[in-house]
Every structure is written in structure tokens, then in C-alpha cells.
mmCIF file of C-alpha atoms in Angstrom:
data_model
loop_
_atom_site.group_PDB
_atom_site.id
_atom_site.type_symbol
_atom_site.label_atom_id
_atom_site.label_comp_id
_atom_site.label_asym_id
_atom_site.label_seq_id
_atom_site.Cartn_x
_atom_site.Cartn_y
_atom_site.Cartn_z
ATOM 1 C CA MET A 483 -12.469 23.619 -2.200
ATOM 2 C CA LYS A 484 -14.456 26.861 -2.191
ATOM 3 C CA THR A 485 -13.473 29.622 0.205
ATOM 4 C CA THR A 486 -16.215 30.259 2.767
ATOM 5 C CA VAL A 487 -17.577 33.722 3.496
ATOM 6 C CA LYS A 488 -16.045 33.476 6.996
ATOM 7 C CA GLN A 489 -12.629 32.734 5.504
ATOM 8 C CA GLN A 490 -12.997 35.656 3.121
ATOM 9 C CA VAL A 491 -13.886 38.012 5.964
ATOM 10 C CA LEU A 492 -10.915 36.725 7.959
ATOM 11 C CA LYS A 493 -8.699 37.458 4.996
ATOM 12 C CA GLY A 494 -10.302 40.875 4.911
ATOM 13 C CA MET A 495 -9.213 41.323 8.505
ATOM 14 C CA LEU A 496 -5.630 40.749 7.363
ATOM 15 C CA VAL A 497 -6.055 43.644 4.977
ATOM 16 C CA VAL A 498 -7.245 45.786 7.885
ATOM 17 C CA ALA A 499 -4.111 44.786 9.775
ATOM 18 C CA ALA A 500 -2.124 45.960 6.775
ATOM 19 C CA VAL A 501 -3.846 49.340 7.013
ATOM 20 C CA VAL A 502 -2.589 49.646 10.571
ATOM 21 C CA SER A 503 0.945 48.423 9.950
ATOM 22 C CA MET A 504 1.641 49.734 6.449
ATOM 23 C CA GLY A 505 -0.014 53.149 6.513
ATOM 24 C CA ALA A 506 2.771 55.541 5.505
ATOM 25 C CA CYS A 507 1.651 58.470 7.611
ATOM 26 C CA GLN A 508 3.564 61.215 9.334
ATOM 27 C CA THR A 509 3.119 61.244 13.104
ATOM 28 C CA VAL A 510 2.199 64.731 14.299
ATOM 29 C CA GLN A 511 0.839 66.556 17.317
ATOM 30 C CA THR A 512 -1.535 69.191 15.984
ATOM 31 C CA THR A 513 -2.190 70.904 19.306
ATOM 32 C CA LYS A 514 -0.727 71.411 22.735
ATOM 33 C CA SER A 515 -2.371 69.247 25.371
ATOM 34 C CA GLY A 516 -3.966 72.073 27.365
ATOM 35 C CA ALA A 517 -5.293 71.686 30.890
ATOM 36 C CA VAL A 518 -7.581 68.871 29.711
ATOM 37 C CA GLY A 519 -4.601 66.801 28.600
ATOM 38 C CA VAL A 520 -5.467 65.994 24.983
ATOM 39 C CA ASP A 521 -2.070 64.677 23.942
ATOM 40 C CA ARG A 522 -2.782 61.890 21.454
ATOM 41 C CA THR A 523 -0.381 61.854 18.522
ATOM 42 C CA GLN A 524 -2.008 61.711 15.096
ATOM 43 C CA ARG A 525 -0.990 60.043 11.844
ATOM 44 C CA MET A 526 -1.430 62.161 8.750
ATOM 45 C CA ALA A 527 -1.066 61.194 5.093
ATOM 46 C CA VAL A 528 -2.639 64.425 3.816
ATOM 47 C CA ALA A 529 -0.323 67.443 3.639
ATOM 48 C CA PRO A 530 -0.809 70.323 6.103
ATOM 49 C CA GLY A 531 -3.123 72.994 4.732
ATOM 50 C CA ALA A 532 -4.344 70.746 1.918
ATOM 51 C CA LEU A 533 -7.964 70.956 3.041
ATOM 52 C CA GLU A 534 -8.054 74.664 3.868
ATOM 53 C CA GLN A 535 -8.257 75.971 0.303
ATOM 54 C CA ALA A 536 -11.023 73.518 -0.511
ATOM 55 C CA ALA A 537 -12.819 74.540 2.690
ATOM 56 C CA ARG A 538 -12.594 78.232 1.793
ATOM 57 C CA GLU A 539 -14.031 77.572 -1.655
ATOM 58 C CA GLN A 540 -16.825 75.368 -0.337
ATOM 59 C CA TYR A 541 -17.658 77.895 2.371
ATOM 60 C CA ALA A 542 -17.824 80.769 -0.127
ATOM 61 C CA GLU A 543 -20.194 78.763 -2.318
ATOM 62 C CA LEU A 544 -22.400 77.839 0.626
ATOM 63 C CA ILE A 545 -22.568 81.414 1.931
ATOM 64 C CA ALA A 546 -23.409 82.745 -1.537
ATOM 65 C CA ARG A 547 -26.175 80.162 -1.879
ATOM 66 C CA GLU A 548 -27.672 80.997 1.526
ATOM 67 C CA ARG A 549 -27.489 84.726 0.749
ATOM 68 C CA GLN A 550 -29.344 84.155 -2.501
ATOM 69 C CA LYS A 551 -32.046 82.212 -0.646
ATOM 70 C CA GLY A 552 -32.389 85.009 1.908
ATOM 71 C CA THR A 553 -31.412 82.737 4.802
ATOM 72 C CA LEU A 554 -28.061 84.328 5.668
ATOM 73 C CA ASN A 555 -27.727 86.510 8.778
ATOM 74 C CA ARG A 556 -31.400 87.479 8.770
ATOM 75 C CA ASN A 557 -31.572 88.361 12.465
ATOM 76 C CA PRO A 558 -28.954 91.004 13.447
ATOM 77 C CA GLU A 559 -29.351 90.225 17.160
ATOM 78 C CA GLN A 560 -28.636 86.532 16.632
ATOM 79 C CA VAL A 561 -25.630 87.320 14.436
ATOM 80 C CA ALA A 562 -24.219 89.758 16.998
ATOM 81 C CA ARG A 563 -24.754 87.221 19.773
ATOM 82 C CA VAL A 564 -22.971 84.406 17.943
ATOM 83 C CA ARG A 565 -20.072 86.575 16.798
ATOM 84 C CA THR A 566 -19.565 88.029 20.279
ATOM 85 C CA ILE A 567 -19.208 84.520 21.700
ATOM 86 C CA VAL A 568 -16.918 83.338 18.907
ATOM 87 C CA ASN A 569 -14.742 86.443 19.216
ATOM 88 C CA ARG A 570 -14.165 85.600 22.881
ATOM 89 C CA LEU A 571 -13.309 81.990 22.048
ATOM 90 C CA ILE A 572 -10.853 82.663 19.221
ATOM 91 C CA PRO A 573 -8.067 84.231 21.357
ATOM 92 C CA GLN A 574 -8.170 81.154 23.606
ATOM 93 C CA THR A 575 -7.160 78.915 20.716
ATOM 94 C CA ALA A 576 -3.580 80.126 21.252
ATOM 95 C CA HIS A 577 -3.410 77.882 24.334
ATOM 96 C CA PHE A 578 -3.670 74.885 22.002
ATOM 97 C CA ARG A 579 -1.985 76.215 18.847
ATOM 98 C CA PRO A 580 -0.638 79.772 18.490
ATOM 99 C CA ASP A 581 -1.040 79.846 14.702
ATOM 100 C CA ALA A 582 -4.824 79.455 14.949
ATOM 101 C CA VAL A 583 -5.297 83.023 16.161
ATOM 102 C CA LYS A 584 -4.146 84.210 12.728
ATOM 103 C CA TRP A 585 -6.564 82.027 10.775
ATOM 104 C CA GLN A 586 -9.054 83.804 8.518
ATOM 105 C CA TRP A 587 -11.958 83.266 10.910
ATOM 106 C CA GLU A 588 -15.478 83.912 9.684
ATOM 107 C CA THR A 589 -18.828 83.225 11.332
ATOM 108 C CA ASN A 590 -22.317 83.406 9.833
ATOM 109 C CA VAL A 591 -25.810 82.462 10.962
ATOM 110 C CA ILE A 592 -28.056 80.403 8.685
ATOM 111 C CA THR A 593 -31.823 80.360 9.089
ATOM 112 C CA SER A 594 -32.795 76.703 9.271
ATOM 113 C CA GLN A 595 -34.715 74.412 11.619
ATOM 114 C CA GLU A 596 -31.701 72.125 11.664
ATOM 115 C CA VAL A 597 -30.007 71.849 15.054
ATOM 116 C CA ASN A 598 -26.452 72.265 13.842
ATOM 117 C CA ALA A 599 -23.220 74.241 13.884
ATOM 118 C CA TRP A 600 -19.809 73.559 12.364
ATOM 119 C CA CYS A 601 -16.303 74.885 11.858
ATOM 120 C CA MET A 602 -14.379 74.039 8.698
ATOM 121 C CA PRO A 603 -10.579 73.668 8.540
ATOM 122 C CA GLY A 604 -9.074 77.139 8.853
ATOM 123 C CA GLY A 605 -11.902 78.661 10.903
ATOM 124 C CA LYS A 606 -14.908 79.073 8.590
ATOM 125 C CA MET A 607 -17.978 78.686 10.811
ATOM 126 C CA ALA A 608 -21.762 78.566 10.661
ATOM 127 C CA VAL A 609 -24.508 78.364 13.278
ATOM 128 C CA TYR A 610 -28.052 77.336 12.395
ATOM 129 C CA THR A 611 -30.957 79.169 13.980
ATOM 130 C CA GLY A 612 -32.570 75.829 14.854
ATOM 131 C CA LEU A 613 -29.804 75.247 17.373
ATOM 132 C CA MET A 614 -30.548 78.501 19.171
ATOM 133 C CA GLU A 615 -34.314 78.502 18.892
ATOM 134 C CA ARG A 616 -35.295 74.853 19.265
ATOM 135 C CA LEU A 617 -32.929 74.234 22.202
ATOM 136 C CA ASN A 618 -33.293 77.736 23.639
ATOM 137 C CA VAL A 619 -29.562 77.742 24.369
ATOM 138 C CA THR A 620 -27.928 80.098 26.839
ATOM 139 C CA ASP A 621 -24.750 81.987 25.923
ATOM 140 C CA ASP A 622 -22.762 79.475 27.993
ATOM 141 C CA GLU A 623 -24.326 76.567 26.088
ATOM 142 C CA LEU A 624 -23.723 78.257 22.755
ATOM 143 C CA ALA A 625 -20.079 78.753 23.765
ATOM 144 C CA ALA A 626 -19.900 75.016 24.484
ATOM 145 C CA VAL A 627 -21.164 74.224 20.983
ATOM 146 C CA MET A 628 -18.802 76.637 19.266
ATOM 147 C CA GLY A 629 -15.863 75.605 21.421
ATOM 148 C CA HIS A 630 -16.512 72.002 20.435
ATOM 149 C CA GLU A 631 -16.641 72.847 16.725
ATOM 150 C CA ILE A 632 -13.516 75.018 16.912
ATOM 151 C CA ALA A 633 -11.743 72.138 18.648
ATOM 152 C CA HIS A 634 -12.369 69.875 15.633
ATOM 153 C CA ALA A 635 -10.584 72.446 13.458
ATOM 154 C CA LEU A 636 -7.711 72.891 15.910
ATOM 155 C CA ARG A 637 -7.110 69.152 16.074
ATOM 156 C CA GLU A 638 -7.455 68.862 12.275
ATOM 157 C CA HIS A 639 -9.837 65.953 12.631
ATOM 158 C CA ALA A 640 -10.999 66.383 9.031
ATOM 159 C CA ARG A 641 -7.422 65.990 7.813
ATOM 160 C CA GLU A 642 -6.936 62.959 10.041
ATOM 161 C CA ARG A 643 -10.085 61.293 8.748
ATOM 162 C CA ALA A 644 -9.126 62.080 5.154
ATOM 163 C CA SER A 645 -5.701 60.532 5.815
ATOM 164 C CA GLU A 646 -7.270 57.402 7.278
ATOM 165 C CA GLN A 647 -9.638 56.963 4.399
ATOM 166 C CA MET A 648 -6.967 57.605 1.777
ATOM 167 C CA VAL A 649 -4.608 54.999 3.235
ATOM 168 C CA ALA A 650 -7.350 52.485 4.005
ATOM 169 C CA SER A 651 -8.996 52.762 0.596
ATOM 170 C CA GLY A 652 -5.730 52.217 -1.233
ATOM 171 C CA ILE A 653 -4.547 49.286 0.851
ATOM 172 C CA ILE A 654 -7.944 47.568 0.976
ATOM 173 C CA SER A 655 -8.241 47.774 -2.823
ATOM 174 C CA VAL A 656 -4.741 46.401 -3.340
ATOM 175 C CA GLY A 657 -5.172 43.777 -0.643
ATOM 176 C CA THR A 658 -8.455 42.402 -1.922
ATOM 177 C CA ALA A 659 -6.985 42.070 -5.399
ATOM 178 C CA LEU A 660 -3.820 40.464 -4.031
ATOM 179 C CA PHE A 661 -5.670 37.891 -1.926
ATOM 180 C CA GLY A 662 -8.415 37.317 -4.508
ATOM 181 C CA LEU A 663 -11.143 38.106 -2.021
ATOM 182 C CA GLY A 664 -13.776 39.315 -4.479
ATOM 183 C CA ASP A 665 -16.754 41.513 -3.619
ATOM 184 C CA ILE A 666 -17.709 39.690 -0.408
ATOM 185 C CA GLY A 667 -14.153 39.803 0.861
ATOM 186 C CA GLN A 668 -13.840 43.511 0.082
ATOM 187 C CA GLN A 669 -17.108 44.220 1.876
ATOM 188 C CA GLY A 670 -15.840 42.248 4.851
ATOM 189 C CA ALA A 671 -12.603 44.211 4.871
ATOM 190 C CA GLU A 672 -14.412 47.530 4.643
ATOM 191 C CA PHE A 673 -16.832 46.545 7.416
ATOM 192 C CA ALA A 674 -13.966 45.415 9.624
ATOM 193 C CA TYR A 675 -12.124 48.675 8.953
ATOM 194 C CA MET A 676 -15.146 50.774 9.954
ATOM 195 C CA GLY A 677 -15.871 48.658 13.023
ATOM 196 C CA LEU A 678 -12.314 48.469 14.315
ATOM 197 C CA LEU A 679 -10.865 51.778 13.170
ATOM 198 C CA GLY A 680 -13.267 54.134 11.431
ATOM 199 C CA LEU A 681 -16.089 54.546 13.930
ATOM 200 C CA PRO A 682 -14.035 54.321 17.150
ATOM 201 C CA ASN A 683 -11.694 56.990 15.816
ATOM 202 C CA SER A 684 -14.659 59.218 15.100
ATOM 203 C CA ARG A 685 -15.939 58.765 18.642
ATOM 204 C CA LYS A 686 -12.437 59.610 19.851
ATOM 205 C CA HIS A 687 -12.542 62.823 17.834
ATOM 206 C CA GLU A 688 -15.842 63.787 19.438
ATOM 207 C CA THR A 689 -14.477 63.219 22.928
ATOM 208 C CA GLU A 690 -11.376 65.282 22.177
ATOM 209 C CA ALA A 691 -13.518 68.105 20.817
ATOM 210 C CA ASP A 692 -15.709 67.990 23.919
ATOM 211 C CA ARG A 693 -12.729 68.272 26.248
ATOM 212 C CA ILE A 694 -10.946 71.020 24.336
ATOM 213 C CA GLY A 695 -14.268 72.806 23.899
ATOM 214 C CA VAL A 696 -14.934 73.085 27.630
ATOM 215 C CA GLU A 697 -11.445 74.485 28.158
ATOM 216 C CA LEU A 698 -11.874 77.078 25.417
ATOM 217 C CA ALA A 699 -15.221 78.105 26.922
ATOM 218 C CA ALA A 700 -13.828 78.284 30.457
ATOM 219 C CA ARG A 701 -10.845 80.400 29.394
ATOM 220 C CA ALA A 702 -13.243 82.735 27.567
ATOM 221 C CA GLY A 703 -15.290 83.222 30.744
ATOM 222 C CA TYR A 704 -18.195 80.906 29.889
ATOM 223 C CA ASP A 705 -19.339 78.321 32.417
ATOM 224 C CA PRO A 706 -17.943 74.972 31.181
ATOM 225 C CA ARG A 707 -20.691 73.093 33.016
ATOM 226 C CA ALA A 708 -23.100 74.397 30.388
ATOM 227 C CA ALA A 709 -21.786 71.676 28.080
ATOM 228 C CA ILE A 710 -23.571 69.175 30.318
ATOM 229 C CA SER A 711 -26.967 70.876 30.082
ATOM 230 C CA LEU A 712 -26.421 71.382 26.357
ATOM 231 C CA TRP A 713 -26.008 67.672 25.641
ATOM 232 C CA GLN A 714 -28.886 66.835 27.957
ATOM 233 C CA LYS A 715 -31.035 69.125 25.791
ATOM 234 C CA MET A 716 -29.600 67.482 22.682
ATOM 235 C CA GLY A 717 -30.550 64.079 24.048
ATOM 236 C CA LYS A 718 -34.140 65.138 24.739
ATOM 237 C CA ALA A 719 -34.465 66.799 21.331
ATOM 238 C CA SER A 720 -33.248 63.761 19.391
ATOM 239 C CA SER A 721 -35.956 61.411 18.149
ATOM 240 C CA GLY A 722 -33.808 58.400 18.959
ATOM 241 C CA GLU A 723 -30.178 57.462 19.420
ATOM 242 C CA PRO A 724 -28.392 54.908 17.193
ATOM 243 C CA LEU A 725 -26.774 51.841 18.697
ATOM 244 C CA LYS A 726 -23.614 52.878 20.501
ATOM 245 C CA PHE A 727 -21.494 50.254 18.735
ATOM 246 C CA LEU A 728 -22.244 51.703 15.293
ATOM 247 C CA SER A 729 -22.510 55.342 16.286
ATOM 248 C CA THR A 730 -19.905 57.916 15.318
ATOM 249 C CA HIS A 731 -20.728 59.827 18.494
ATOM 250 C CA PRO A 732 -20.446 58.781 22.131
ATOM 251 C CA SER A 733 -23.718 57.900 23.808
ATOM 252 C CA THR A 734 -25.394 60.809 25.596
ATOM 253 C CA ALA A 735 -24.770 59.155 28.985
ATOM 254 C CA ASP A 736 -21.052 58.639 28.276
ATOM 255 C CA ARG A 737 -20.750 62.162 26.933
ATOM 256 C CA VAL A 738 -22.405 63.734 29.971
ATOM 257 C CA ASN A 739 -20.230 61.702 32.350
ATOM 258 C CA ASP A 740 -17.044 62.760 30.558
ATOM 259 C CA LEU A 741 -18.103 66.394 30.343
ATOM 260 C CA THR A 742 -18.962 66.410 34.047
ATOM 261 C CA ALA A 743 -15.421 65.322 34.906
ATOM 262 C CA TYR A 744 -13.647 67.647 32.482
ATOM 263 C CA SER A 745 -15.779 70.699 33.180
ATOM 264 C CA GLN A 746 -14.756 70.363 36.825
ATOM 265 C CA ARG A 747 -11.129 70.131 35.767
ATOM 266 C CA VAL A 748 -11.284 73.514 34.023
ATOM 267 C CA MET A 749 -13.407 75.322 36.624
ATOM 268 C CA PRO A 750 -10.335 77.160 38.015
ATOM 269 C CA LEU A 751 -9.752 78.592 34.522
ATOM 270 C CA TYR A 752 -13.358 79.763 34.435
ATOM 271 C CA GLU A 753 -13.109 81.400 37.856
ATOM 272 C CA GLN A 754 -9.871 83.101 36.839
ATOM 273 C CA ALA A 755 -11.430 84.380 33.617
ATOM 274 C CA ARG A 756 -14.441 85.754 35.492
ATOM 275 C CA LYS A 757 -12.217 87.678 37.868
ATOM 276 C CA GLY A 758 -10.324 89.174 34.951
ATOM 277 C CA ARG A 759 -13.405 90.467 33.160
#
């Protein structure tokens, strides 16, 4: 009797279960929990520091390319503004991981209409002028963006995702061959993996980065409540939001609700920082 597509997908689900139970990963805690209480342990299959060299090389290539195009650090005032904010955030990373202060931090501004900013493993950062100009962000809102991106690096989310994908890819390939699932079965397994593990984990990363980001901003003397207005602006600027179930980011409403709660939690840190300045 032929195996039905449903049976093949169910077998694929068994492979997903194998990813969960058989993944030979080291359990680590990349950061301290901070006042926001981010204390989830992480499972890593990729060695510490393995992504940093690749990030440095990729960053150098990108910066050289933007320089050649004449789109790197074109506006001295924007560059000074971004670097001033980042330089206030960096010392606060010690509250989550003391080694981060000694990273080879670097920040550049790229002229582009894209509303974007990012921080690579090891502290290589870029801010796009579209973020500042199209959203007309305040310094507090820009600190929220950069705090969020720095938080991804502190938590080593890129390494965690690489570990997930490495383990999942290997086990799904072996499992589909072992169970004789064929192409449909493998697609079912991969879909189940993304639905049950891949995308939810990515949303979890975003929430962690939001929470750590507001604490970094507050400790640096930037109003953590600006994260709320920032994401409200992001929501208005977006042409449309993908379905929450398949999105790698929390919905705008969920994000604003969470940021409202956690920005209040770190307000005492903000008030303390303001008094000390």
C-alpha cells in the first residue's frame, strides 16, 4: 500500500522530534540576566568565536564596497550622532557580559533609503540613513535601535541560529533517508521544523533583543520608553505586516505591549543614569 502524503509528513515530524532530542549541543548562558531577566539557556553546536572572523571579513568587504560607491559616512553630523550614542551604549554591555567591552567595536553610517541597522558578531555595526531620515528618529529612539542590535550580538543569536540549522539539516537529511520519506517527506520535515522550532525561536530572539536593548539604553541615559514610539513608527512605515504565525518577528502590537512593560521595569536605571550625568 502506498504511503500517503499525511503519513509522510507525520514521519517527517518524527525527524523533527529527533532534532530536539538528538541535537548534540552544548548548553550555555551567553549573558547575565540583567534587570530584565533574560535568563534562557542556549544550545550551541558552533564553537565560540567561530562566526567572528567571518563577520570581520564580511564587514571589511562591505565597508570597502560602500566606500567605493561613495555611500560610506557621507554626512559627518550623522556619523558623529550615531557614534556618540553607540559609545554610550558599549560600556553598558558589561552588565550582561564583561568581555563585550573589549570587542573590536566599529560603527559606520551607510547612505541608503533602507530602514535598517545591524550589529554583527563581535561588534561590527552599521546604520542606514533611511532609518534616521525616513522615521525622523530621536536620539532616544536611535539608542533603542542600536541597543536592540547590540543585544543580538551579546546573546550570540547568530551562533545559536547557525547551531540550530547545522543540527537540523544533518538530522533531517539522515532521517529522511533512513525512513525513506522522499522529497515530499523531506519538505514536510523541513516545514515542520520551521513552524515548530525555526520561526518561534527567531521571534524569541527578537523579544530578548528588545528587552536587553531597553536596559542598555536606560543604563546609558536614554529614555527606554522611546522603544515604544520607535516600533509604532516602524509599524506605520511598513507597507504591510506578514501573518504572525509565519513571521520571524513579533507582531507590532505584541512588541509594543512587551516593550511597554519592560521599559517601565528599567525606568529606575534610566533615572539613576540621568542623575549621574
